Every structure is written in C-alpha cells, then in structure tokens.
Short mmCIF file of C-alpha atoms and ligand atoms in Angstrom, two decimals:
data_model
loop_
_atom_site.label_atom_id
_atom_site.label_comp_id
_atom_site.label_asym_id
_atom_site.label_seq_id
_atom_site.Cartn_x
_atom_site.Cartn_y
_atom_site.Cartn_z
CA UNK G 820 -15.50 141.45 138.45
CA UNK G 821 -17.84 141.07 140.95
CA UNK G 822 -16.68 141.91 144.56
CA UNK G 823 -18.22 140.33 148.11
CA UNK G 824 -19.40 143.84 149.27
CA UNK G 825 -17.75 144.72 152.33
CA UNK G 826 -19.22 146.70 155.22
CA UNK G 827 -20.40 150.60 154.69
CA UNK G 828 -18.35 152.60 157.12
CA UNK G 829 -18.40 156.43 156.44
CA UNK G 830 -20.64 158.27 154.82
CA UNK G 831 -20.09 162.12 153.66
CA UNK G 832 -22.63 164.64 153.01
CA UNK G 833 -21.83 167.65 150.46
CA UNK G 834 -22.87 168.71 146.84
CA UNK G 835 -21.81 166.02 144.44
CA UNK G 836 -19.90 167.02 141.26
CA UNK G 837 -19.08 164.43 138.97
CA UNK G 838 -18.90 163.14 135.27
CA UNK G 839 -20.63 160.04 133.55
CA UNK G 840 -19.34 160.83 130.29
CA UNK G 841 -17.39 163.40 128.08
CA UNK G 842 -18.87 166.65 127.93
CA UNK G 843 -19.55 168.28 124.67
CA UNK G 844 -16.88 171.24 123.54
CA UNK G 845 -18.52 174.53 123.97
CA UNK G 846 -21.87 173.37 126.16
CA UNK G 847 -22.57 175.72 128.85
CA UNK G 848 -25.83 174.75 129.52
CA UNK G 849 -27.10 173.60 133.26
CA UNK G 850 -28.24 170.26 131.51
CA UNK G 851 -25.01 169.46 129.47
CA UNK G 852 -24.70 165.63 128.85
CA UNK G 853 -22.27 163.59 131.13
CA UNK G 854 -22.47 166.15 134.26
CA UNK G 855 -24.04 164.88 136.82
CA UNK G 856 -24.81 166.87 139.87
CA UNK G 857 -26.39 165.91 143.45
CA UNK G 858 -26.83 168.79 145.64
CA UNK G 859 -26.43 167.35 149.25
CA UNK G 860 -26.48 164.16 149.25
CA UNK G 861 -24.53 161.38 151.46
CA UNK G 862 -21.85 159.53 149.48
CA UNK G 863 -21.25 155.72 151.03
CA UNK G 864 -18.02 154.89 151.51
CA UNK G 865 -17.12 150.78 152.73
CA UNK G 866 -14.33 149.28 154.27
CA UNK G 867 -12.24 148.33 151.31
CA UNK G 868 -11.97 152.35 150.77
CA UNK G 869 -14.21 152.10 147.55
CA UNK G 870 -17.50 154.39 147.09
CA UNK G 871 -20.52 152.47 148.17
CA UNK G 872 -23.46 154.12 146.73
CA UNK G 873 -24.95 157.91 146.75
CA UNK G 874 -27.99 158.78 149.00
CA UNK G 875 -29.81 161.99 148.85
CA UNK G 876 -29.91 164.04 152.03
CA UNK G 877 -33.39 164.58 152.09
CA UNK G 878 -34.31 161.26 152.23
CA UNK G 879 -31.87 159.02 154.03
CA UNK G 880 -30.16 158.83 157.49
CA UNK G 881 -27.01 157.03 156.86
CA UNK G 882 -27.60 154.27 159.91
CA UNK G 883 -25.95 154.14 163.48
CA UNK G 884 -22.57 152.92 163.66
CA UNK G 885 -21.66 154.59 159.95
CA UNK G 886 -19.52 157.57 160.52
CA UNK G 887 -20.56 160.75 159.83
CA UNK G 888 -18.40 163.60 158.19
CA UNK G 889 -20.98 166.43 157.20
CA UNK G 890 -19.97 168.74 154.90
CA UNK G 891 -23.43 170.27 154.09
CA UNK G 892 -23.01 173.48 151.94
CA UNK G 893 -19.73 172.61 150.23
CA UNK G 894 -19.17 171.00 146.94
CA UNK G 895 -17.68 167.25 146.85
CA UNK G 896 -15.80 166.12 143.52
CA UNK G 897 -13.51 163.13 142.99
CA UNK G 898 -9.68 164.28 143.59
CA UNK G 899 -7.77 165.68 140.69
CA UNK G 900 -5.73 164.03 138.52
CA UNK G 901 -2.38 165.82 137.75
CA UNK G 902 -1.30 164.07 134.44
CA UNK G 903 2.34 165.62 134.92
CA UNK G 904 4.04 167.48 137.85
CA UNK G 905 7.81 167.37 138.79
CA UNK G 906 8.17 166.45 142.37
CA UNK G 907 12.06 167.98 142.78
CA UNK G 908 10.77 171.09 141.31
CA UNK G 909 9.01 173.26 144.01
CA UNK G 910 12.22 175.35 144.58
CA UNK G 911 12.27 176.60 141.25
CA UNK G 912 8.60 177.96 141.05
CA UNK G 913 8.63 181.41 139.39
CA UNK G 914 11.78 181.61 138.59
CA UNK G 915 12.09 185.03 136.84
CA UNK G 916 12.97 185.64 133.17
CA UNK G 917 13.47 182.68 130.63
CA UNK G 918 12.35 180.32 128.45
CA UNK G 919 12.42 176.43 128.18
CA UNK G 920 16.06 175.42 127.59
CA UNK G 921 17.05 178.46 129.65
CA UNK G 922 14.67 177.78 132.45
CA UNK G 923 16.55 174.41 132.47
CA UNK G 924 19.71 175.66 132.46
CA UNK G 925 19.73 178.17 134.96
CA UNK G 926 17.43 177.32 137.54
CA UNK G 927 16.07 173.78 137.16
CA UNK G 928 19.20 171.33 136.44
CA UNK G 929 21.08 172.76 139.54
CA UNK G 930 18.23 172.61 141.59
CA UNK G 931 17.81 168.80 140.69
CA UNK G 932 20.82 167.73 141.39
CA UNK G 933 20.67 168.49 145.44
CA UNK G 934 18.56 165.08 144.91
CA UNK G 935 21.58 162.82 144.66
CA UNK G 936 21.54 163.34 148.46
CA UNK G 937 18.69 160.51 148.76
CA UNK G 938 17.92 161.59 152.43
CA UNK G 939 17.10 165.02 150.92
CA UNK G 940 15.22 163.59 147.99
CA UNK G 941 13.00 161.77 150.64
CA UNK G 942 12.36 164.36 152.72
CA UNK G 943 11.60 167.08 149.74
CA UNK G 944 8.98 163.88 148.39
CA UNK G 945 7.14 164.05 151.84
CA UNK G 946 6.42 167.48 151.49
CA UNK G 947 5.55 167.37 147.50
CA UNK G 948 3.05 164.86 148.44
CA UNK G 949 1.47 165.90 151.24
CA UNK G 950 1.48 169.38 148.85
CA UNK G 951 -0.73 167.62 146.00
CA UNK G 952 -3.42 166.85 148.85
CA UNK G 953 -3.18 170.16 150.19
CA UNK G 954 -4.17 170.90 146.51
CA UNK G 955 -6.89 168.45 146.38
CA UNK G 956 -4.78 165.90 144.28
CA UNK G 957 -5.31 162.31 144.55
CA UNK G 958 -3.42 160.90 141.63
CA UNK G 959 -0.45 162.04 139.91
CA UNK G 960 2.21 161.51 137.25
CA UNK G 961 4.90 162.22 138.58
CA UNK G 962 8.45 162.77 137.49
CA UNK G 963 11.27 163.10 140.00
CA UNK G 964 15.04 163.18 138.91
CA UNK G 965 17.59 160.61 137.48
CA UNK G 966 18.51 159.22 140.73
CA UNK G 967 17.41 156.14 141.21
CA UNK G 968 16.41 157.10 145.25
CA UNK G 969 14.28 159.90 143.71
CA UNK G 970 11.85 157.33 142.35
CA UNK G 971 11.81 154.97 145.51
CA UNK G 972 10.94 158.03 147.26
CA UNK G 973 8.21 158.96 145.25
CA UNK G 974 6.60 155.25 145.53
CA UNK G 975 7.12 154.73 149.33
CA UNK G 976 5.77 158.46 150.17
CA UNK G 977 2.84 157.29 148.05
CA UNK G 978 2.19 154.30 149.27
CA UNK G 979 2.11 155.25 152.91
CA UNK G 980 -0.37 158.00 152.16
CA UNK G 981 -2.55 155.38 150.02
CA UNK G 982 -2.28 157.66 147.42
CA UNK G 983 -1.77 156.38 143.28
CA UNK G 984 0.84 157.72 141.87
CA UNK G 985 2.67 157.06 138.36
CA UNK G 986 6.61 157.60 138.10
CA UNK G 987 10.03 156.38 137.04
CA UNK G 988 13.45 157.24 137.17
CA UNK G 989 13.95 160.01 134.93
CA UNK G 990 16.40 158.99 132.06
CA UNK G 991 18.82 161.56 130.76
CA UNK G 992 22.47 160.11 129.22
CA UNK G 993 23.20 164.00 127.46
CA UNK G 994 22.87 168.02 127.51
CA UNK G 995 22.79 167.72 131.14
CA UNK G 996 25.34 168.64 133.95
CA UNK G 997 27.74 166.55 136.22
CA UNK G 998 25.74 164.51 138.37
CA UNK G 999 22.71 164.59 136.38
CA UNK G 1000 23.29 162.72 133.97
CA UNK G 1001 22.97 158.34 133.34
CA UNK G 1002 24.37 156.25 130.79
CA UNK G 1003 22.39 153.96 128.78
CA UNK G 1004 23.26 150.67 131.23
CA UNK G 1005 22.93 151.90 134.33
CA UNK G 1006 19.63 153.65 133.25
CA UNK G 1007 18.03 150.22 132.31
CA UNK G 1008 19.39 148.41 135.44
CA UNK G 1009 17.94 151.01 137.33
CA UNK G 1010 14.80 151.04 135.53
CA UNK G 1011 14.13 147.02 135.45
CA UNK G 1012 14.92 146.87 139.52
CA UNK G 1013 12.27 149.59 140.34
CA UNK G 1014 10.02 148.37 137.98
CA UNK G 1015 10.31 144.97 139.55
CA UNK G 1016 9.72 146.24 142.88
CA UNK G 1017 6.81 148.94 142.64
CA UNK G 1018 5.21 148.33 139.04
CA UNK G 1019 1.29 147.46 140.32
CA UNK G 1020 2.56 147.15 143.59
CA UNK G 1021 -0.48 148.63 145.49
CA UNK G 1022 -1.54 151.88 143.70
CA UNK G 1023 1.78 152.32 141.86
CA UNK G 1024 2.97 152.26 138.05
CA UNK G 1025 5.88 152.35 136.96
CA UNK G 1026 6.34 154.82 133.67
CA UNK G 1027 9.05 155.32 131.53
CA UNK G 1028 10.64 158.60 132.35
CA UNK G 1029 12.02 160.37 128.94
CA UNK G 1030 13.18 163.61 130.11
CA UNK G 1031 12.55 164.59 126.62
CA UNK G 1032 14.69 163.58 123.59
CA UNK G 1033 17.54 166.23 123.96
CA UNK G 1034 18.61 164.63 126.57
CA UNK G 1035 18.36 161.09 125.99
CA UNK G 1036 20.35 159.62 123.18
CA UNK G 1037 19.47 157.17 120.27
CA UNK G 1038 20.87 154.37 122.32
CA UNK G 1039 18.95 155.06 125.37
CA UNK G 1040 15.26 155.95 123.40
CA UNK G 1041 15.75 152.56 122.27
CA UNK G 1042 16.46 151.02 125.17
CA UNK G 1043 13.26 152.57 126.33
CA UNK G 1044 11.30 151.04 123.08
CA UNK G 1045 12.99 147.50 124.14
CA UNK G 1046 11.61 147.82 127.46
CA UNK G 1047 8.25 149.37 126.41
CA UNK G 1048 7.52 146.61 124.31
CA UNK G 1049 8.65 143.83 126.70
CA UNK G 1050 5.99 144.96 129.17
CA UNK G 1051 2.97 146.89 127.54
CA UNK G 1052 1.56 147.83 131.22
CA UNK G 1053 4.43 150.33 131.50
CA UNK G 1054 3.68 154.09 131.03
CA UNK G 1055 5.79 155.93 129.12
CA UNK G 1056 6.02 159.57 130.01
CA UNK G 1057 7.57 162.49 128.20
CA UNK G 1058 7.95 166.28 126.69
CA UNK G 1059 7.36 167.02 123.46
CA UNK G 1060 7.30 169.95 120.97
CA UNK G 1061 6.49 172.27 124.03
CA UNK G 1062 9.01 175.71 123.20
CA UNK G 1063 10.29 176.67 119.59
CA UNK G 1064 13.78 176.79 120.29
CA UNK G 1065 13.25 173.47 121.49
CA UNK G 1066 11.37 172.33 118.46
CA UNK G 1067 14.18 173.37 116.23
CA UNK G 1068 17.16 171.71 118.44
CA UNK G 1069 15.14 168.50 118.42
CA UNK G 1070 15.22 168.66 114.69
CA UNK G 1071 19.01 169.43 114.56
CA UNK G 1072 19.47 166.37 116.59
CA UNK G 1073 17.22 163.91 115.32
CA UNK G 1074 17.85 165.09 111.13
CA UNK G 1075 15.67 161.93 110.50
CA UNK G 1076 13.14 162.40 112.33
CA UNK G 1077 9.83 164.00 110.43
CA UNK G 1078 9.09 165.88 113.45
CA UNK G 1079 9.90 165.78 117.20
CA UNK G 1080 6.93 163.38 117.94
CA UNK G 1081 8.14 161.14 115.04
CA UNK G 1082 11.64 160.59 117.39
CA UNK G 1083 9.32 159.17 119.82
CA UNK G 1084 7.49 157.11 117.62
CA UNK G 1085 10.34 155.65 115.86
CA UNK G 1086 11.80 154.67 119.03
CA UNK G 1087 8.71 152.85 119.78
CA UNK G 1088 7.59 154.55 122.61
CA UNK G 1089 3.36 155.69 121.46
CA UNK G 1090 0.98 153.89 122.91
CA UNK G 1091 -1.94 154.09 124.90
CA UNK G 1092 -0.42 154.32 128.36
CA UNK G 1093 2.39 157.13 126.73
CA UNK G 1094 1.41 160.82 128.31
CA UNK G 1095 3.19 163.52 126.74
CA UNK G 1096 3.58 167.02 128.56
CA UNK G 1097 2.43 169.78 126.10
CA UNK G 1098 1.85 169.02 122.63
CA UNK G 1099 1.99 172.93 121.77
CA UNK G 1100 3.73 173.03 118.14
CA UNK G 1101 2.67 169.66 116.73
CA UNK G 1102 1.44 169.28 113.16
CA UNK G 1103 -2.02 167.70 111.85
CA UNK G 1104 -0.12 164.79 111.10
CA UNK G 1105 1.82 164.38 114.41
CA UNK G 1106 -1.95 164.64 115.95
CA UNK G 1107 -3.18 161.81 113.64
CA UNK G 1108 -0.79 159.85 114.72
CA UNK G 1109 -1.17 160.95 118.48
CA UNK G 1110 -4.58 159.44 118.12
CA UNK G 1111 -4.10 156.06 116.34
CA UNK G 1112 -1.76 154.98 118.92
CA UNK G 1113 -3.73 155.90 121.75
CA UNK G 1114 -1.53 158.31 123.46
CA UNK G 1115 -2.29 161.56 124.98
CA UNK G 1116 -1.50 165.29 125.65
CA UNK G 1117 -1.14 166.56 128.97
CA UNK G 1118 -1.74 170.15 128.77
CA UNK G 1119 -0.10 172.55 131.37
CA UNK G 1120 -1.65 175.15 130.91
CA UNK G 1121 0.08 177.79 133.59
CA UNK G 1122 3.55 176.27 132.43
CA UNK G 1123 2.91 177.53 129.26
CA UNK G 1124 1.61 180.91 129.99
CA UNK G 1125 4.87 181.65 132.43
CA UNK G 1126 7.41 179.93 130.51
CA UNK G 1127 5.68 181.84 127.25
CA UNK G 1128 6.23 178.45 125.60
CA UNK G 1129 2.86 178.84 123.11
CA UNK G 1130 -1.18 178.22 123.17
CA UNK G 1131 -2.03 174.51 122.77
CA UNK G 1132 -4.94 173.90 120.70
CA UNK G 1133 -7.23 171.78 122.58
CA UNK G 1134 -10.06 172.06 119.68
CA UNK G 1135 -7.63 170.63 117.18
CA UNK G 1136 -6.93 167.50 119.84
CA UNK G 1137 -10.03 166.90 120.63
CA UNK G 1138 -10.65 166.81 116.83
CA UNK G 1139 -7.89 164.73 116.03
CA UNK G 1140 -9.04 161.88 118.42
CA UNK G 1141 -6.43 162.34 121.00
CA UNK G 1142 -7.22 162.95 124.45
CA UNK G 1143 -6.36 165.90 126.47
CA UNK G 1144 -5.85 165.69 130.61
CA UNK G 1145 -4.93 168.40 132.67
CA UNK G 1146 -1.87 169.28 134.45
CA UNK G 1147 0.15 171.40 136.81
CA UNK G 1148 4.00 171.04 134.84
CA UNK G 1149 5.22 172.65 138.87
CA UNK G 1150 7.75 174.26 138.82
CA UNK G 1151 7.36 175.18 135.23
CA UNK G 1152 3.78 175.90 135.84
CA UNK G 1153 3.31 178.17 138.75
CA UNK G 1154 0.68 176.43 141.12
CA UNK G 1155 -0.39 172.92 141.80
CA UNK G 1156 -3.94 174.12 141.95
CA UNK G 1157 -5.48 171.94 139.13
CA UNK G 1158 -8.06 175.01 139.61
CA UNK G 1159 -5.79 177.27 139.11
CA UNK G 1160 -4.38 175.21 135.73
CA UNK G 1161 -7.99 175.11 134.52
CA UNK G 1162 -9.00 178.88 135.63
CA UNK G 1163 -5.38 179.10 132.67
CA UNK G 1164 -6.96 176.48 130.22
CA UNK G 1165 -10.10 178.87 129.76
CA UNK G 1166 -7.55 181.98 129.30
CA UNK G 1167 -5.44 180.20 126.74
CA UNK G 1168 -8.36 178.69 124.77
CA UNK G 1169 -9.81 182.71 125.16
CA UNK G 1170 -6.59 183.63 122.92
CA UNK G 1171 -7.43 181.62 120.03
CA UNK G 1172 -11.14 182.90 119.73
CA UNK G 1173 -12.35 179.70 121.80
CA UNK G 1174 -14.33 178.69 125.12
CA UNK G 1175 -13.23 176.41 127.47
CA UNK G 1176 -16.34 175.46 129.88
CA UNK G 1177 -15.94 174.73 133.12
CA UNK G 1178 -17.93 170.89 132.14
CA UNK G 1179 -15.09 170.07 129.90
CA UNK G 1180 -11.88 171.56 132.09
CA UNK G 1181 -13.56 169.84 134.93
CA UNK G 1182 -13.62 166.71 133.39
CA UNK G 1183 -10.37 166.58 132.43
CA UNK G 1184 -9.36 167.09 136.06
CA UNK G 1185 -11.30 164.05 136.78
CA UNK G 1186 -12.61 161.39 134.94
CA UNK G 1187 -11.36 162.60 131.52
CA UNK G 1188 -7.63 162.32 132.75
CA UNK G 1189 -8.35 159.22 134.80
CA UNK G 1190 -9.56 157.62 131.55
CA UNK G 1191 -6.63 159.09 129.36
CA UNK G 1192 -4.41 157.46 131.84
CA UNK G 1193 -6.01 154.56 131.40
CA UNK G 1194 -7.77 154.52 135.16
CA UNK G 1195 -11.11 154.77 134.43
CA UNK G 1196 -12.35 151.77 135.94
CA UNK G 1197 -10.60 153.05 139.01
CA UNK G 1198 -10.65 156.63 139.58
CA UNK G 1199 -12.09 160.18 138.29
CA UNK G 1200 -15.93 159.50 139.04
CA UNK G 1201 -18.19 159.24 142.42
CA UNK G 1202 -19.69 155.63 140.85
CA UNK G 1203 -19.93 152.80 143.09
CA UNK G 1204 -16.91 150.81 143.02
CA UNK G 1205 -14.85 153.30 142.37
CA UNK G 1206 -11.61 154.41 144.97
CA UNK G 1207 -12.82 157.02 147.50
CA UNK G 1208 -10.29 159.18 146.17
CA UNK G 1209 -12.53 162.66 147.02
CA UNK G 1210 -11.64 166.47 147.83
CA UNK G 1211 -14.11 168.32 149.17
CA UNK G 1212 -14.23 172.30 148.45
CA UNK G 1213 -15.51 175.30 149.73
CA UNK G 1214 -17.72 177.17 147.21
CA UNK G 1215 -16.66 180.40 148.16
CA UNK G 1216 -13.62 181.33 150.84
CA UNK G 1217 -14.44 185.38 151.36
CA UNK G 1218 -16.85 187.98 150.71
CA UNK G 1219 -16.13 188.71 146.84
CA UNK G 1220 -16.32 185.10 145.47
CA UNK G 1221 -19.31 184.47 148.04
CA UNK G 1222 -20.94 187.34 146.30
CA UNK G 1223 -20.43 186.01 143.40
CA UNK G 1224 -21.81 182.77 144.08
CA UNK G 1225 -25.35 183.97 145.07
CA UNK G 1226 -25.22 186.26 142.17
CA UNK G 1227 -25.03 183.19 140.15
CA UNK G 1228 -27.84 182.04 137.74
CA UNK G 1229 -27.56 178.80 137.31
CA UNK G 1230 -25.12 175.70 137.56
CA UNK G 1231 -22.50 176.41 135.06
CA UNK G 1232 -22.54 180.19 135.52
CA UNK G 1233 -22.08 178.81 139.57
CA UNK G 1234 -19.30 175.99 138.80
CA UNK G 1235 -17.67 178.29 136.29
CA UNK G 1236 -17.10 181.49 138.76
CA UNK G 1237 -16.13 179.06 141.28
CA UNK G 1238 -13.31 177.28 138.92
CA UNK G 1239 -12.10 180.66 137.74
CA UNK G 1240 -12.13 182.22 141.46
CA UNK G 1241 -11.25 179.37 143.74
CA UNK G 1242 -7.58 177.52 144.51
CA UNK G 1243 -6.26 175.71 147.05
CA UNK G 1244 -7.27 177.98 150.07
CA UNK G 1245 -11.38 176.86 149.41
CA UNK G 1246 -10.44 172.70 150.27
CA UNK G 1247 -11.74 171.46 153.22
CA UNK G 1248 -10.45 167.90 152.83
CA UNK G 1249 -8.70 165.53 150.88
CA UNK G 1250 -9.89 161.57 151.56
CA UNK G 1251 -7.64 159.01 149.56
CA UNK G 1252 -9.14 155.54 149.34
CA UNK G 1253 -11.72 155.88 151.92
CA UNK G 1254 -9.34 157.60 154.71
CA UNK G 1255 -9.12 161.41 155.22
CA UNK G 1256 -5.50 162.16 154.62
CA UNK G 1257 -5.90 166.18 154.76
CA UNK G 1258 -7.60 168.35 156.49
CA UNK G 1259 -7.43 172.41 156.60
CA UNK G 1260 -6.35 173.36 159.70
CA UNK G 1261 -9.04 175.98 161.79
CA UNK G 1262 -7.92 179.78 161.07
N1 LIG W 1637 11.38 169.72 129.14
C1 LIG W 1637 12.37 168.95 129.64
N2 LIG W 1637 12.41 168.98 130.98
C2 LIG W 1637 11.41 169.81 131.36
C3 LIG W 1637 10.95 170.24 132.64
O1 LIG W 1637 11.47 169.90 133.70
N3 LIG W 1637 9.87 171.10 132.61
C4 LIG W 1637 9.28 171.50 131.46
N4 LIG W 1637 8.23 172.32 131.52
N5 LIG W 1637 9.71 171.10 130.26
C5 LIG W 1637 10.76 170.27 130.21
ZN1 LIG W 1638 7.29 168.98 132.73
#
C-alpha cells in the first residue's frame, strides 16, 4: 500500500543492528546472510511514527528543524518482541523450590487472584508495562488473569503508551481455586465483548487465552475452536507439553487425545496466529503438525532452566518447519531481559551439544518473532515503513564487559559477548512508534 509520505521529524544516530532475513543455524561469521549492520548512522523517523529511511553518519546532516537524539557509540536495534510474558506475575519471580503444577499451586494461583480487585489489576498493568520498556520491549504477548478487568487493563495501559500488545482474558473453567476460575458462558461473553472493543483497535489483538488444557474443559476448548474459526484474525495463545508431570496429567485427562498438542488441535485451535509457550516434550509428529498449520513455539528459555521444566530443541523446530520466537514466561522465567532469555537460549542449546549464535537468538528477538506473530510487515526490522518501535543499548555498562568489548575480534565475537554480558541496566532508551517512551534516568 502505498502511503503519502509524511514529514521527517527525528532522526537518531547509533550503530544499527537489524535483520533482512533468517539467519542460518550455526553461522558465526561477521558476513552471515540476513544481518545487516550500520555502524553510526542516522535512522529517519516521520510524523506518522514509522522509520523513514537510514543515513550514514559520515555523510549526511539530518537538516534543520529535524530533531536530533545522538546516540553515537551505542548500538540501536528494533525493540524486542516478548512472544509470552504474564503481566500479574512479577510478585512471584523466583519463587523458591518447585516445579510446574507446584509452582502454580503454591505461589502463582494465589498471587493471581489479588487481580479480581480491578483497581489493583490496573495499577500492577502500569507498572508491568512501563517494566517491558525498561527492558527494551516494544511488543508483547501478553497474558493477564481470568478477570475480565485484567485484560482491559492490559489494552488501555498499552494503548496510552502506543505500545502493541497481544492479550485476552485468560480462560480457566477447572483445577483452579475460588475466584479464579470461569465457566464456559461467562468466558465467551467476556471474550466476544473485549474482542469487540480492542481486537485491531490501534495496536491491539485480541488472542485467545488457553491457560493450558488442565484447566479448561472440553466444553470451553471448544468454545474457543467456535470462536477461533468465526474470526481467523484472532490469536490463540497457550501452554503446551512444557513439564512431565504435566505431560502425563494432560494425558490422564484428555485419554483421546494422541498427545497434549493433539487436545489443541482437535479443538481447533492451530493455526498460524496460535503461539504456544514451550514446546519442550513434543514428539516428531506433534512438530509436523506444528508446522503445517502454521503455528509456533515460544521458547522461554530462563522459565525452563528455573522451573527445571526440560531443554527445548530448537534444531529439531527449526527442522520441522515451525518457527521459534523468544520469550521471557515472567514470573516463571526469572527476568524480562529478552537478553537475558537469549544469554539462556545459548546455555540450553550448549546442553544438547549445540550453538546458539547470537545472529539467530537475535533474530528471534526481533524480526523472527515479529514474523512468527504474524507482524512482519509491521515490526522487528529498521526498514522504511516500518513502526519506530527502537531500543537503543549501551555496548558495555562497566569496566569488565567494556574490556571485553575492545578485546573483541570481530562483529559476532562483539554482538555475542555483548548478548551474553548485557541486560537491562546497558538501555539507554526505549522509542515506541516514533515517541521516546523511556529513558534511563542519570546515575
Ligand atoms: N502453565 C499454565 N500456566 C502457566 C503459567 O502461568 N506459567 C508457566 N510457565 N506455565 C504455565
Ligand atoms: Zn507462561
């Protein structure tokens, strides 16, 4: 679609960091196809909040009356993607001592149902949010709790902070405490009225919430399917065969079923918009079919190291077909640092003989999971037309990692150290569509 180009009005200068395609699994060279990287240059920014055009530094002077943010010396990449993240969940981080379904249990059911006080729920939304751009996160999938307030507290928060944000009442009718708990009706009047009022309502989608299948009955997986297929914009977004015991409860419910991701699939609920958190014990076949209907894994990878839930197998995705984006899982996972969750990736692909490069864990922060999500055309690269949805990083934040840095000896070794050694405390800024919405505050 061709746009009337509006006006250029800010222009940033940094390193550029960005993809143009899918990196190849297991190239660590400087030269690796689909990386593309512009050390300073000015990145054009116009007045509908969209990127404009890239300039290098050397050569152009962005003109008078542009205005100028220069970040010479520090890196600029477009903002992460955080393909699943709980936003009622930040009281529960490390929580000592259990597993999935005991994790659950103990800590994180109670915890979530303080949000059927929707004045709470709105307040503890502000402050997730403005957390993800603290963290250098742009765009999110998001699930809150099974209050219907929850979600019109995650969409509102959102939208005043311009941000894009995917989420839904989460829908849970069993195996779940007083107050916690819908039933299959009220779920899907819930649903349909939120969906009416925020599904592509500015930057905001509406998905599906499936806790995960223990706690949703037959009745109300279908009920999902019927309202899946009605409207195949929705998202659909999910757990699946993250934890053993898990696995095998899933099976004792669902005796029909030929695996856990099957329960999903009979209910109608794969297809290309469907992200499901995990994906650690499924089969070849449940990966086959993960791939023909276009769906996706988010992988969490610091979730599954502290909740010792397993190693997923990002080789045997990627050759399935299915896509892989990458993800926080707070307060299962233990930061919101998408560095931090990728600095993890590398350590659990290390345990199964295999090397994660900083290319392909990057990409999947950006443009890979903006394209699994289905946002390519909107988000994840620096490309002209594209949101201005940008973090912009320090490449070093004290005298060890800066040490490292100049010790460097070349651009991966560079990118690599600074993936595996930087979080949260080396952003500088956040900028969502156009507009700097965080800033570090002076030390
Ligand atoms: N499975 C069902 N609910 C949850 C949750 O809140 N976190 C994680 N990590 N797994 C789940
Ligand atoms: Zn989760």
């Amino acid at each position: 679609m061709n746009r009337p180009a509006a006006p250029m009005v800010r222009a940033l200068r940094a390193d550029l960091l960005d993809f143009t395609g899918t990196p190849a699994w297991g190239d660590a060279t400087d030269t690796a196809a689909g990386v593309r990287f512009r050390p300073d240059h000015w990145l054009l920014i116009d007045a509908d909040g969209r990127i404009a055009g890239v300039q290098a530094a050397a050569t152009f002077d962005p003109a008078p009356g542009i205005e100028r943010h220069d970040h010479r010396g520090r890196l600029l990449m477009p903002g992460f993607v955080d393909s699943h993240v709980h936003s009622p969940q930040v009281p529960v981080l490390a929580s000592y001592g259990t597993e999935l379904l005991d994790w659950l249990n103990n800590y994180t059911f109670p915890s979530e149902t303080a949000w059927a006080d929707a004045e709470h729920a709105t307040r503890s939304t502000e402050h997730f949010l403005d957390a993800l751009l603290a963290h250098g996160t742009t765009t999110a999938a998001v699930f809150p709790t099974v209050h219907k307030a929850s979600a019109e507290a995650l969409f509102a928060g959102a939208t005043s902070r311009g941000m894009r944000v995917i989420g839904g009442k989460v829908l849970m009718d069993r195996h779940a405490p007083d107050g916690l708990r819908d039933t299959v009706e009220q779920a899907e009047r819930d649903s349909i009225d939120l969906i009416q009022r925020w599904h592509g309502r500015g930057r905001n989608s509406y998905a599906l919430t499936v806790r995960f299948a223990p706690t949703s009955t037959p009745e109300q997986l279908a009920m999902a399917g019927a309202l899946a297929k009605a409207d195949p914009t929705l998202y659909l977004q999910t757990h699946v065969a993250e934890n053993r015991d898990e696995v095998r409860w899933v099976a004792e419910l669902f005796p029909q079923a030929r695996s856990y991701l099957a329960v999903y699939d009979d209910a109608g609920l794969l297809h290309p918009r469907s992200v499901l958190a995990h994906g650690i014990w499924l089969d070849a076949e449940d990966r086959a079919r993960l791939a023909a209907s276009g769906a996706h894994v988010a992988h969490c990878p610091t979730s599954n190291l502290f909740l010792g839930s397993g190693l997923y197998d990002w080789r045997a995705a990627l050759n399935s077909g299915h896509a892989t984006s990458l993800a926080s899982d707070v307060g299962g996972g233990t930061s919101l640092s998408l560095l931090r969750n990728a600095a993890a990736a590398y350590s659990v692909q290390a345990l199964q003989g295999q090397r994660l490069t900083a290319w392909v864990a990057l990409h999947a922060a950006t443009r890979g999971g903006a394209e699994a999500l289905q946002l390519g055309h909107e988000i994840g690269t620096l490309e002209p037309g594209r949101m201005a949805d940008l973090a912009i990083w320090d490449w070093s934040a004290g005298p060890l990692d800066a040490e490292r840095q100049r010790m460097a000896r070349g651009l991966h070794e560079r990118v690599f150290a600074w993936m595996t050694l930087a979080d949260e405390r080396h952003l500088a800024a956040t900028w969502v569509a156009g507009q700097e919405r965080y800033r570090r505050s002076p030390t």
